[in-house]
mmCIF file with all atom_site columns, C-alpha atoms in Angstrom:
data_model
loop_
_atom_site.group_PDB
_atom_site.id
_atom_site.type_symbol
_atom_site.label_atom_id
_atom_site.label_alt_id
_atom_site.label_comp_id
_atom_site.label_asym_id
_atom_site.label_entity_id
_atom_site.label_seq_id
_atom_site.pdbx_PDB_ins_code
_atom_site.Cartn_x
_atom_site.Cartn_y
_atom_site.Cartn_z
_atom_site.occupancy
_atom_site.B_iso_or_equiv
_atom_site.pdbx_formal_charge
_atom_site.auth_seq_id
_atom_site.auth_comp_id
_atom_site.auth_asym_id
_atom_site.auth_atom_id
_atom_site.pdbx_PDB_model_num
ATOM 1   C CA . UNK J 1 1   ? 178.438 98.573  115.081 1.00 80.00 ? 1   UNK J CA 1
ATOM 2   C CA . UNK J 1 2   ? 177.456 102.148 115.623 1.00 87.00 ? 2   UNK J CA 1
ATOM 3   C CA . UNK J 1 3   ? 175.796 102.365 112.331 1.00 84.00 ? 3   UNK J CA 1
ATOM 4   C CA . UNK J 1 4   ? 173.246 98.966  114.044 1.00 86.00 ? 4   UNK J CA 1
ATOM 5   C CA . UNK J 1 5   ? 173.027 100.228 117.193 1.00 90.00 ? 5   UNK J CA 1
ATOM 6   C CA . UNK J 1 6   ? 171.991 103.392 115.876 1.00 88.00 ? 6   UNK J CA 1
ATOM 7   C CA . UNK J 1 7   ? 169.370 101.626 113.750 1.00 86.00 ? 7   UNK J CA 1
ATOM 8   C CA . UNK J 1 8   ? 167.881 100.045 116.408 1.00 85.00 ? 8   UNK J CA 1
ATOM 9   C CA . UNK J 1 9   ? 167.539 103.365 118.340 1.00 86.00 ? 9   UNK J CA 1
ATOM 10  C CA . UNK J 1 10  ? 165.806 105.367 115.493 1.00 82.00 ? 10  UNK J CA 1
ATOM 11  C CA . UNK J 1 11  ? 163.685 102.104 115.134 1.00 82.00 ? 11  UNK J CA 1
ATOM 12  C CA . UNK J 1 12  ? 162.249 102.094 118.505 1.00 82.00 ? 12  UNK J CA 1
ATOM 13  C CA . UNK J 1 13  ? 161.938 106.274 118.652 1.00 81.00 ? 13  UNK J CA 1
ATOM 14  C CA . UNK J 1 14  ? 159.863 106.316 115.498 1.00 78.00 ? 14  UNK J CA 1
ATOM 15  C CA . UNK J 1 15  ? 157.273 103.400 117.032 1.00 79.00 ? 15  UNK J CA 1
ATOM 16  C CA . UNK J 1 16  ? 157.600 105.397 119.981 1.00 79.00 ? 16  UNK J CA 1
ATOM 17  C CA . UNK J 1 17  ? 156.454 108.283 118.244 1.00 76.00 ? 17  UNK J CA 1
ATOM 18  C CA . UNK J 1 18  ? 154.208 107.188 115.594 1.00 76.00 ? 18  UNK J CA 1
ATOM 19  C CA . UNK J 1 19  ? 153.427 103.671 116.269 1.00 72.00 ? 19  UNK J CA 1
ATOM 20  C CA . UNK J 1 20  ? 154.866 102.745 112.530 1.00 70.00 ? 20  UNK J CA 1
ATOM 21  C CA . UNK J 1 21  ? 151.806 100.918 111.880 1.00 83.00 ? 21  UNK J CA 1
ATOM 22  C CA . UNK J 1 22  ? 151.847 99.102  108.566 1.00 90.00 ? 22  UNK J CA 1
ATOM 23  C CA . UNK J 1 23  ? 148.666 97.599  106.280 1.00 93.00 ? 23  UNK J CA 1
ATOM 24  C CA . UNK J 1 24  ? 149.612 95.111  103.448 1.00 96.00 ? 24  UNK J CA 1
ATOM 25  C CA . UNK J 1 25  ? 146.015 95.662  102.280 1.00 95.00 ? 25  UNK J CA 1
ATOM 26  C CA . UNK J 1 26  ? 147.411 94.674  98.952  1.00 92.00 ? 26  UNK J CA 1
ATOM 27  C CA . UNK J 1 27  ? 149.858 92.591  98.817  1.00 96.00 ? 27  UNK J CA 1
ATOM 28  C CA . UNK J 1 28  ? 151.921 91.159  101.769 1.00 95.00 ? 28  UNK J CA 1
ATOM 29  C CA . UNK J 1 29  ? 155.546 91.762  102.461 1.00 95.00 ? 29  UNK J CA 1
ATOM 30  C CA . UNK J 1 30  ? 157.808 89.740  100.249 1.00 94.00 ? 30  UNK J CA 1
ATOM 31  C CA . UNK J 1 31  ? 161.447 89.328  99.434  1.00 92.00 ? 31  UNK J CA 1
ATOM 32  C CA . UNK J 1 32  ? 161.381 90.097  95.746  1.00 96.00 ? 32  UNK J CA 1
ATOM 33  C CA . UNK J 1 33  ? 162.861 93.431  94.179  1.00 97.00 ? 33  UNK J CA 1
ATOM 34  C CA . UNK J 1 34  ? 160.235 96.378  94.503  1.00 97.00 ? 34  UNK J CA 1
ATOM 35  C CA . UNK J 1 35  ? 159.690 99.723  93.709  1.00 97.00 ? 35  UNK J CA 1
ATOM 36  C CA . UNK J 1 36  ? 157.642 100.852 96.870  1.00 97.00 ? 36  UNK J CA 1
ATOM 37  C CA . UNK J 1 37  ? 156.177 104.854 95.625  1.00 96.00 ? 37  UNK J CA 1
ATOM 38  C CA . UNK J 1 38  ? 154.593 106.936 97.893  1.00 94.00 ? 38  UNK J CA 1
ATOM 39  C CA . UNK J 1 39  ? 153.366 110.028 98.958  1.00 93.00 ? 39  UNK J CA 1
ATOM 40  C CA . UNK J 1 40  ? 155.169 112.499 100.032 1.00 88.00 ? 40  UNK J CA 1
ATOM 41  C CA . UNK J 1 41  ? 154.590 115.299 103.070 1.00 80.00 ? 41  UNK J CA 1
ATOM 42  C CA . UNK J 1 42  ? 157.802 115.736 105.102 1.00 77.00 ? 42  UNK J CA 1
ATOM 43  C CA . UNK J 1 43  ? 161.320 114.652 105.850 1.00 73.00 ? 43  UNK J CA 1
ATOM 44  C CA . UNK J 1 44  ? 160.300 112.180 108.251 1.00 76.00 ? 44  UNK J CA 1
ATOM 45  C CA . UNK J 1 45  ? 158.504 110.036 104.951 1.00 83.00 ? 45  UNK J CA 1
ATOM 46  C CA . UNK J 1 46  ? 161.796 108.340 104.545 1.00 82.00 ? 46  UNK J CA 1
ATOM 47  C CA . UNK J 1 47  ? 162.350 107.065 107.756 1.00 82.00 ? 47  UNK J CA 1
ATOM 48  C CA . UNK J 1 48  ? 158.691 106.172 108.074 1.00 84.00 ? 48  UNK J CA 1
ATOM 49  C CA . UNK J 1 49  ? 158.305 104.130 105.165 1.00 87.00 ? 49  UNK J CA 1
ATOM 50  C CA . UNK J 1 50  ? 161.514 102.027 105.992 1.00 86.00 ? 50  UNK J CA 1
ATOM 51  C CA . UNK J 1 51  ? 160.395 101.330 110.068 1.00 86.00 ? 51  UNK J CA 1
ATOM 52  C CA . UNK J 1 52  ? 157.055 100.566 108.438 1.00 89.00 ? 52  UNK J CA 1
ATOM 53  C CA . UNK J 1 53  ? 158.745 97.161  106.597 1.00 91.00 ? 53  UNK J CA 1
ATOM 54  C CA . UNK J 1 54  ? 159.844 93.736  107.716 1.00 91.00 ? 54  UNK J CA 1
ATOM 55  C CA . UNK J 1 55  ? 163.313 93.361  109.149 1.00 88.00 ? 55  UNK J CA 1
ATOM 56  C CA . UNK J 1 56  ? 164.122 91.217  106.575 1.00 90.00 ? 56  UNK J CA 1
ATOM 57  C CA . UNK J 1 57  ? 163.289 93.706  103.751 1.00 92.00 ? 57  UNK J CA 1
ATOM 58  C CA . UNK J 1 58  ? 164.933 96.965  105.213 1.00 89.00 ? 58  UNK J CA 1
ATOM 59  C CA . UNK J 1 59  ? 168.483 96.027  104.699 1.00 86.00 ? 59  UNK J CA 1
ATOM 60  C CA . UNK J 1 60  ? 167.954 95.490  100.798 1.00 92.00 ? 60  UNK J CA 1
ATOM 61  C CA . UNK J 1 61  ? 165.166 98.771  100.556 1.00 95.00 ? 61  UNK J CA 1
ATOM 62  C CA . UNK J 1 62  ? 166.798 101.376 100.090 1.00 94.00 ? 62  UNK J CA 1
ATOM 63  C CA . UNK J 1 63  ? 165.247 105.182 99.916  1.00 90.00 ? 63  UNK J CA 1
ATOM 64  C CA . UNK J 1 64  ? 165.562 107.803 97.347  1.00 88.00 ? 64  UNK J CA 1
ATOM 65  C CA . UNK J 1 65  ? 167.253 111.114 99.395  1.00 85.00 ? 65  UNK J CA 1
ATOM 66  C CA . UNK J 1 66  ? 168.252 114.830 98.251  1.00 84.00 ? 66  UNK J CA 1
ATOM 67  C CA . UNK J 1 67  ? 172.108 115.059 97.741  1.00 87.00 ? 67  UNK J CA 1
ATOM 68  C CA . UNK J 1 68  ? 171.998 118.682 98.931  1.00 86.00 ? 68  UNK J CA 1
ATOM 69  C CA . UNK J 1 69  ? 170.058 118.317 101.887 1.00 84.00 ? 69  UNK J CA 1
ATOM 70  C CA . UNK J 1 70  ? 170.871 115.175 103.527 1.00 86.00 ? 70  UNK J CA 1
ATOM 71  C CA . UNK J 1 71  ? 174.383 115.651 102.924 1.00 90.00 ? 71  UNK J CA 1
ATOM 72  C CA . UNK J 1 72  ? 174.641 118.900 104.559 1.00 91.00 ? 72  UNK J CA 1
ATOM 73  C CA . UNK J 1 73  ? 176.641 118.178 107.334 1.00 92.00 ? 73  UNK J CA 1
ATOM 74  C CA . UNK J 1 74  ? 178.301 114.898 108.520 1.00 92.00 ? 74  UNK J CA 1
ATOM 75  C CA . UNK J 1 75  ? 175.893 113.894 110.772 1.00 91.00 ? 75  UNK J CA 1
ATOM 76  C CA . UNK J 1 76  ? 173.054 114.064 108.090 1.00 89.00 ? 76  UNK J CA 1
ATOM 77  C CA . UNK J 1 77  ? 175.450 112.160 105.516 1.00 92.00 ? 77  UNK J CA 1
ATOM 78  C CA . UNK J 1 78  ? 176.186 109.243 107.950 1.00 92.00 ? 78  UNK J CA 1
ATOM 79  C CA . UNK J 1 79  ? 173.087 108.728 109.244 1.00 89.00 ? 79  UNK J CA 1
ATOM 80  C CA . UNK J 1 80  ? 171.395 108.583 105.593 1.00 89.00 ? 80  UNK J CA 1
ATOM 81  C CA . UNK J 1 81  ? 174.510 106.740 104.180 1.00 90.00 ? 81  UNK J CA 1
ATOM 82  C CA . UNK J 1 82  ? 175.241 104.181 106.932 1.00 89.00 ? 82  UNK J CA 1
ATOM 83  C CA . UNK J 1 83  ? 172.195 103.871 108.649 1.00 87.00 ? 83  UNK J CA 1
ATOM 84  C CA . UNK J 1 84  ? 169.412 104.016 105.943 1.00 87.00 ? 84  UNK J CA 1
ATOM 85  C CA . UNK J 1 85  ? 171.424 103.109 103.292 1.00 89.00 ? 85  UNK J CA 1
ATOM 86  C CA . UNK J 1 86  ? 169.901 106.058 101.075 1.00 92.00 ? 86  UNK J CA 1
ATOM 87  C CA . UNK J 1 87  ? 170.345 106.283 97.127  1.00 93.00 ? 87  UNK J CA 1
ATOM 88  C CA . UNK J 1 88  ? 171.484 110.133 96.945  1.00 91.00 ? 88  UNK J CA 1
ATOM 89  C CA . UNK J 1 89  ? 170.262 112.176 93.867  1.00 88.00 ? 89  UNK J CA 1
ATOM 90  C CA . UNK J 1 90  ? 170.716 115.837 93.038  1.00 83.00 ? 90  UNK J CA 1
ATOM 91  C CA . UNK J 1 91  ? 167.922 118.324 92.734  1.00 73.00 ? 91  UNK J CA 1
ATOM 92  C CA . UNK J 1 92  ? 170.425 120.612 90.480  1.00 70.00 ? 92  UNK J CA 1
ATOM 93  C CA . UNK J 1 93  ? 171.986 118.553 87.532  1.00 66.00 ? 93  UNK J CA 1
ATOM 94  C CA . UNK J 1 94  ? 174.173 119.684 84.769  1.00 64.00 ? 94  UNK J CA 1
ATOM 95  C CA . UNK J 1 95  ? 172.597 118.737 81.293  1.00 63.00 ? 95  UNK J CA 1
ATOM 96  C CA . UNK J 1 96  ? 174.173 115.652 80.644  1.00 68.00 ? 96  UNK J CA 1
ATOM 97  C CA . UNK J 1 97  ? 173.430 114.495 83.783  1.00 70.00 ? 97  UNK J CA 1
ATOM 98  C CA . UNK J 1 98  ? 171.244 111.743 84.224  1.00 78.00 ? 98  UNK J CA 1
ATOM 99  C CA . UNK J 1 99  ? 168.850 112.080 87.317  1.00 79.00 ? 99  UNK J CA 1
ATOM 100 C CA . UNK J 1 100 ? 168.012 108.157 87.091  1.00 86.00 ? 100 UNK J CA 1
ATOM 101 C CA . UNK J 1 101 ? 171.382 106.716 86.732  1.00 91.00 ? 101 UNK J CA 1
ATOM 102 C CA . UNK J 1 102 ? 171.855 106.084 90.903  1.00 92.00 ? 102 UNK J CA 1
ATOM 103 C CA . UNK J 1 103 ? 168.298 104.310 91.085  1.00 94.00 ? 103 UNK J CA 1
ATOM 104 C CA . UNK J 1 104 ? 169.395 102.243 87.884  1.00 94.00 ? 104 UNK J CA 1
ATOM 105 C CA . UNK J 1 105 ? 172.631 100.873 89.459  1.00 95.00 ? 105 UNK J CA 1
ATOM 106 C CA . UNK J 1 106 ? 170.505 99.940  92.214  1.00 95.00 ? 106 UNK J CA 1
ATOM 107 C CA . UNK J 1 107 ? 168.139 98.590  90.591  1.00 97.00 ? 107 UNK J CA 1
ATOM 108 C CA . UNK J 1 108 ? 170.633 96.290  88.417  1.00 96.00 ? 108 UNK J CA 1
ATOM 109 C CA . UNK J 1 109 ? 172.367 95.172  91.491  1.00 95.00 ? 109 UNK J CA 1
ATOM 110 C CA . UNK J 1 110 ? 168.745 93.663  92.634  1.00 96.00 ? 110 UNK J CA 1
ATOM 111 C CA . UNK J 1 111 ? 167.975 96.482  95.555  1.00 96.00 ? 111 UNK J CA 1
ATOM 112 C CA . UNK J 1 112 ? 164.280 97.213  96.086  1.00 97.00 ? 112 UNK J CA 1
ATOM 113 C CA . UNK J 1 113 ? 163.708 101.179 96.025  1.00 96.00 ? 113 UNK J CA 1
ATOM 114 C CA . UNK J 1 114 ? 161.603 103.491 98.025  1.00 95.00 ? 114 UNK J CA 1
ATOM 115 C CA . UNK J 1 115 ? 160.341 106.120 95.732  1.00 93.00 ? 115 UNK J CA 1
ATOM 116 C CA . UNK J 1 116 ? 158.253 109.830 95.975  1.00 92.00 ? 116 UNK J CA 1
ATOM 117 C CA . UNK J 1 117 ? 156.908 110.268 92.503  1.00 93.00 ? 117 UNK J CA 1
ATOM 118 C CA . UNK J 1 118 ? 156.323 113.852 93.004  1.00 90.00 ? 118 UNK J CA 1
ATOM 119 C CA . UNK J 1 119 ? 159.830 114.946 93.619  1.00 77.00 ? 119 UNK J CA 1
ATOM 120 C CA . UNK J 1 120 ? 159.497 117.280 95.985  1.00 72.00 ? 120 UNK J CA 1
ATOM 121 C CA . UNK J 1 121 ? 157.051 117.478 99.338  1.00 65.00 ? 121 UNK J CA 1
ATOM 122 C CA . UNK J 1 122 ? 153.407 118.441 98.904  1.00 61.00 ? 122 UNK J CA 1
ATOM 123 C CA . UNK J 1 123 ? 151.563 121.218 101.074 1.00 57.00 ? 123 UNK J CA 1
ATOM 124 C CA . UNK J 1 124 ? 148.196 119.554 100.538 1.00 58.00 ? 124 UNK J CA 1
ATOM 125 C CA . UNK J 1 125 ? 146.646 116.175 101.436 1.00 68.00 ? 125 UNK J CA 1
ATOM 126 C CA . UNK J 1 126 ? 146.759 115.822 97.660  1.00 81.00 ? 126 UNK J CA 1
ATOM 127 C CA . UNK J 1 127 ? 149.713 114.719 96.239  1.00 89.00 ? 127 UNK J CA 1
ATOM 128 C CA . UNK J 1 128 ? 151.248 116.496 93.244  1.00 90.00 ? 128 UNK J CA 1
ATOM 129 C CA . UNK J 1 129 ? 151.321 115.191 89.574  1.00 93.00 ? 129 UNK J CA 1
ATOM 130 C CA . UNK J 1 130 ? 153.979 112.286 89.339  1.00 95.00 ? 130 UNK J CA 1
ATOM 131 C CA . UNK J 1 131 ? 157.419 112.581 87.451  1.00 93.00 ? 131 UNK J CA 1
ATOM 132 C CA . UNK J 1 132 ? 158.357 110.792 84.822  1.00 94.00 ? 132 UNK J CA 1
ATOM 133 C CA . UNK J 1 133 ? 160.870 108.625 86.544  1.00 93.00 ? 133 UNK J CA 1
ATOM 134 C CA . UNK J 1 134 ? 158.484 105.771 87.847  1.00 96.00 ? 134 UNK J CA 1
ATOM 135 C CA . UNK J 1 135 ? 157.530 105.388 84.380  1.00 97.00 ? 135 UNK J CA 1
ATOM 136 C CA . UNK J 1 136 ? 160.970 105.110 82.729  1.00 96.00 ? 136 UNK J CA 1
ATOM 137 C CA . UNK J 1 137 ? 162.278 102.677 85.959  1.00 96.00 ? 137 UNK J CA 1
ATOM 138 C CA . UNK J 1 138 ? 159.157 100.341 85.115  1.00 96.00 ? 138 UNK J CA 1
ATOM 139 C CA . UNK J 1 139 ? 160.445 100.233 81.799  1.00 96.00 ? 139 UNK J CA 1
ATOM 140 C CA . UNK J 1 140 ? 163.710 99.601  82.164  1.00 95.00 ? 140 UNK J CA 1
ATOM 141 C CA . UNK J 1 141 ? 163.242 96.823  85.116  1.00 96.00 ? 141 UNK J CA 1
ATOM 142 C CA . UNK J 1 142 ? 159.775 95.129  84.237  1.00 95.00 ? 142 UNK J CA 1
ATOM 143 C CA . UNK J 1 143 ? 160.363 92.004  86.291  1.00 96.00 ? 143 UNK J CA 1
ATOM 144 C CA . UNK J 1 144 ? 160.236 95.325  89.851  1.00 97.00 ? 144 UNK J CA 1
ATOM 145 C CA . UNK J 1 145 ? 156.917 94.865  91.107  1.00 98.00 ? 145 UNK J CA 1
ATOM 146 C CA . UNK J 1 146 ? 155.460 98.565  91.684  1.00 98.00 ? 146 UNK J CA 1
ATOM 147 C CA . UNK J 1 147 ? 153.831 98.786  94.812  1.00 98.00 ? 147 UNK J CA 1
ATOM 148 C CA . UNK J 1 148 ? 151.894 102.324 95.842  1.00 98.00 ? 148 UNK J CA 1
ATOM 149 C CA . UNK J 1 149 ? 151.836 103.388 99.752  1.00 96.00 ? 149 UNK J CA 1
ATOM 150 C CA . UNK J 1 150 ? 150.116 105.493 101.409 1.00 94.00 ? 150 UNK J CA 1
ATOM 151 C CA . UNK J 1 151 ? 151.745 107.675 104.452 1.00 90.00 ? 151 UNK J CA 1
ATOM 152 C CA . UNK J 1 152 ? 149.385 108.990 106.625 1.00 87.00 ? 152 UNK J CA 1
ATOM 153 C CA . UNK J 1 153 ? 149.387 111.743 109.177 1.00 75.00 ? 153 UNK J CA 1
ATOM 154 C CA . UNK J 1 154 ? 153.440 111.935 109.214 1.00 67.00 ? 154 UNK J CA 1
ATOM 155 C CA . UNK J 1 155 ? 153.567 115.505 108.458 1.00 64.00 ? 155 UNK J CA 1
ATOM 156 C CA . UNK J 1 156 ? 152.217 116.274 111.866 1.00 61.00 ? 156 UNK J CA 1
ATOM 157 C CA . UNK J 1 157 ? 155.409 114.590 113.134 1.00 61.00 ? 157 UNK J CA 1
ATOM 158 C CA . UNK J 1 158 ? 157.901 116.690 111.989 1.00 60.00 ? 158 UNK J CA 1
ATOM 159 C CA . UNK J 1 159 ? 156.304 120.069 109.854 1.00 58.00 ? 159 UNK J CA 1
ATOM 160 C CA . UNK J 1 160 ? 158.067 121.687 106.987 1.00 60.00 ? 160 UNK J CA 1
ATOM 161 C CA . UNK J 1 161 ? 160.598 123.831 108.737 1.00 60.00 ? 161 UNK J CA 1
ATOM 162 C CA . UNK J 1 162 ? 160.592 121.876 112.420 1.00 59.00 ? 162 UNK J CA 1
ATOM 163 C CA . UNK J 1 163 ? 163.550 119.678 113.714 1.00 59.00 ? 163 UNK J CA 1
ATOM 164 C CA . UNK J 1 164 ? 161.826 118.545 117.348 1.00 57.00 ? 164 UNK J CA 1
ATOM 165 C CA . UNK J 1 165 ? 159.247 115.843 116.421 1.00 64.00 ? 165 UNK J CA 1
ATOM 166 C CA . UNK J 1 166 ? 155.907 115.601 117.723 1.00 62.00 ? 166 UNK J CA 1
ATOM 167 C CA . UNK J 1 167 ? 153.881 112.007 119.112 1.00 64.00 ? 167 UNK J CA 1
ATOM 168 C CA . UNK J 1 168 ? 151.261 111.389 116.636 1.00 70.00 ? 168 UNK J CA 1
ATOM 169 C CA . UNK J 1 169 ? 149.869 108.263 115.358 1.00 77.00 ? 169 UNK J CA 1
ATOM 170 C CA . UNK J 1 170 ? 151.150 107.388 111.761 1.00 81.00 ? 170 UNK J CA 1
ATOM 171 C CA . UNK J 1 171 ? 150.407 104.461 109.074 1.00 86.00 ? 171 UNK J CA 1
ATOM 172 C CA . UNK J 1 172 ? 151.705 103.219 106.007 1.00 92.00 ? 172 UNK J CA 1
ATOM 173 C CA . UNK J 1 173 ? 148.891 101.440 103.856 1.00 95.00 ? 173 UNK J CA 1
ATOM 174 C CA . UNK J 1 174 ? 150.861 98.937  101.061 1.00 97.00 ? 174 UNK J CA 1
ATOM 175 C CA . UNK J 1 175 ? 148.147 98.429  97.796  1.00 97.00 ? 175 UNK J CA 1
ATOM 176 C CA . UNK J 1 176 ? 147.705 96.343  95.018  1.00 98.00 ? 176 UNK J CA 1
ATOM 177 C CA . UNK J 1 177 ? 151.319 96.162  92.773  1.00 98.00 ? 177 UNK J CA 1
ATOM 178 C CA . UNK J 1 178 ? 150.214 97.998  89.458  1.00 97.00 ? 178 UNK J CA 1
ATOM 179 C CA . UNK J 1 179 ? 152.658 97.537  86.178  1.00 95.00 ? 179 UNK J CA 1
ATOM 180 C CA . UNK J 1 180 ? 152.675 99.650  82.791  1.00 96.00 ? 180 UNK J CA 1
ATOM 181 C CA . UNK J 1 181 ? 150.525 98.188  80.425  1.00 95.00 ? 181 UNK J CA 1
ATOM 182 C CA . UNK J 1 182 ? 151.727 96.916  76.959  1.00 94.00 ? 182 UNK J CA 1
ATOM 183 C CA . UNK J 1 183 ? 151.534 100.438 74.926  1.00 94.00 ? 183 UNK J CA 1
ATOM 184 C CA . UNK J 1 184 ? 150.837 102.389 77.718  1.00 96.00 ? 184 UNK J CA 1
ATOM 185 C CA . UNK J 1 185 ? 151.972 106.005 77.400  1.00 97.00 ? 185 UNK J CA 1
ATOM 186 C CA . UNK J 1 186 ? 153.627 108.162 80.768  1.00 97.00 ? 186 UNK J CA 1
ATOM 187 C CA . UNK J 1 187 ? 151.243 110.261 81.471  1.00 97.00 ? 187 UNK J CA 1
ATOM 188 C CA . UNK J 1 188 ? 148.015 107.863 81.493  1.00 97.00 ? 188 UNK J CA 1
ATOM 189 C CA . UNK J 1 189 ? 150.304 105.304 83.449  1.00 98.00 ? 189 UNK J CA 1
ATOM 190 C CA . UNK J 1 190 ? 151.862 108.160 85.949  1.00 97.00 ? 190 UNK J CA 1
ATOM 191 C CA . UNK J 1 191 ? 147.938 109.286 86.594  1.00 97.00 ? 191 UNK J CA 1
ATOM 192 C CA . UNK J 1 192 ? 146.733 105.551 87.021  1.00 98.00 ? 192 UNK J CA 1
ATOM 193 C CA . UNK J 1 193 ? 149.599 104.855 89.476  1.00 98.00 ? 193 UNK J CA 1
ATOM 194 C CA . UNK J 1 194 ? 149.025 108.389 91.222  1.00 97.00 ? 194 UNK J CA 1
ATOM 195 C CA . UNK J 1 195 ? 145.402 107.208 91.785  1.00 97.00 ? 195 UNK J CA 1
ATOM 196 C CA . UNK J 1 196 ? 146.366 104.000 93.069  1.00 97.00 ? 196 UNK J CA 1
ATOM 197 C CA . UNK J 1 197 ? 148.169 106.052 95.619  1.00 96.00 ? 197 UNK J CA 1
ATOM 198 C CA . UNK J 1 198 ? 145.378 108.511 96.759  1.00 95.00 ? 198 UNK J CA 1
ATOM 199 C CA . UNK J 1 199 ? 142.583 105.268 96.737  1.00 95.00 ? 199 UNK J CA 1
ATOM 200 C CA . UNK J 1 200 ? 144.781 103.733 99.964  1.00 95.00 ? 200 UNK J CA 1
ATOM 201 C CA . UNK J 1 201 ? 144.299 107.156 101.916 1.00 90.00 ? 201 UNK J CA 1
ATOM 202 C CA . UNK J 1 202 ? 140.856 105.708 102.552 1.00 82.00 ? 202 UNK J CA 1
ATOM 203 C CA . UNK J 1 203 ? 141.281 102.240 102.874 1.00 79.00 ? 203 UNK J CA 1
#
């Protein structure tokens, strides 16, 4: 009950404070499993992207979240574990460790993922070369339609280094799904998807 009502709360501050305007210029929302991947400028991202969608899709959308930080005190861990539901993954591994295997088991138990290709947050209105891992979680779960998003203006929100968030208007643009072509290599696939990203900044 806490974990709704406090849902509801963080749903009506964030439209409060940046309007949480979405654009399905692409494709329109849809209950099937997704990978949503996005851009990536600031904390706030994650909460961003999931006001941005339908009711009806948040509760099976789950985000991708930094063990270390988001579990740093309680707080932080419940709100990211009961309230957003995140998939937690550590930014230190040991070497038989594999980074993927959380988004895996939620992609086999038919959750739709929210991820930030770049793995860490940009400093430039450019995002940063993409990571390997949308490539290999397109392989392994063909039938997830990839769809990029665009986040705009949300690092003005809450800046690298700020906890008090500012009022500014915010967007997420949805595109056109993309999908690894038969033969396609990583790299030529991570660049084409990274584009598909950058082309909804100006849409």
């Amino acid at each position: 009950m806490l974990a709704k009502l406090m849902s509801l709360f963080l749903l009506g501050l964030i439209r409060v404070l940046t309007g949480a305007q979405a654009r399905w210029v692409g494709c329109p929302p849809k209950a099937e499993q997704r990978i949503y991947f996005a851009n990536h400028q600031s904390h706030a991202d994650l909460v961003m992207i999931w006001a941005a969608l339908p009711q009806e899709l948040r509760h099976s959308t789950r985000a991708i979240a930094a063990r270390d930080y988001w579990t740093k005190t309680p707080f932080k861990q419940w709100l990211t574990s009961a309230v957003f539901n995140v998939i937690y993954v550590s930014r230190e591994r040991t070497a038989d460790e594999d980074p993927l295997e959380p988004l895996l088991d939620a992609l086999a138990k038919g959750d739709s993922i929210i991820l930030f290709p770049e793995g860490t947050r940009g400093h430039t209105g450019e995002p940063q070369a993409f990571k390997a891992g949308l490539y290999n979680l397109a392989q392994k779960f063909p039938q997830a339609v990839l769809v990029p998003a665009w986040i705009n203006n949300v690092q003005h929100v809450l800046p690298k280094g700020e906890v008090v968030p500012v009022p500014v208007l915010c967007s997420v643009t949805f595109g056109a799904p993309v999908q690894v072509q038969p033969g396609e290599a990583c790299k030529p696939f991570l660049e084409r998807a990274r584009s598909a990203v950058i082309a909804l900044r100006e849409v």
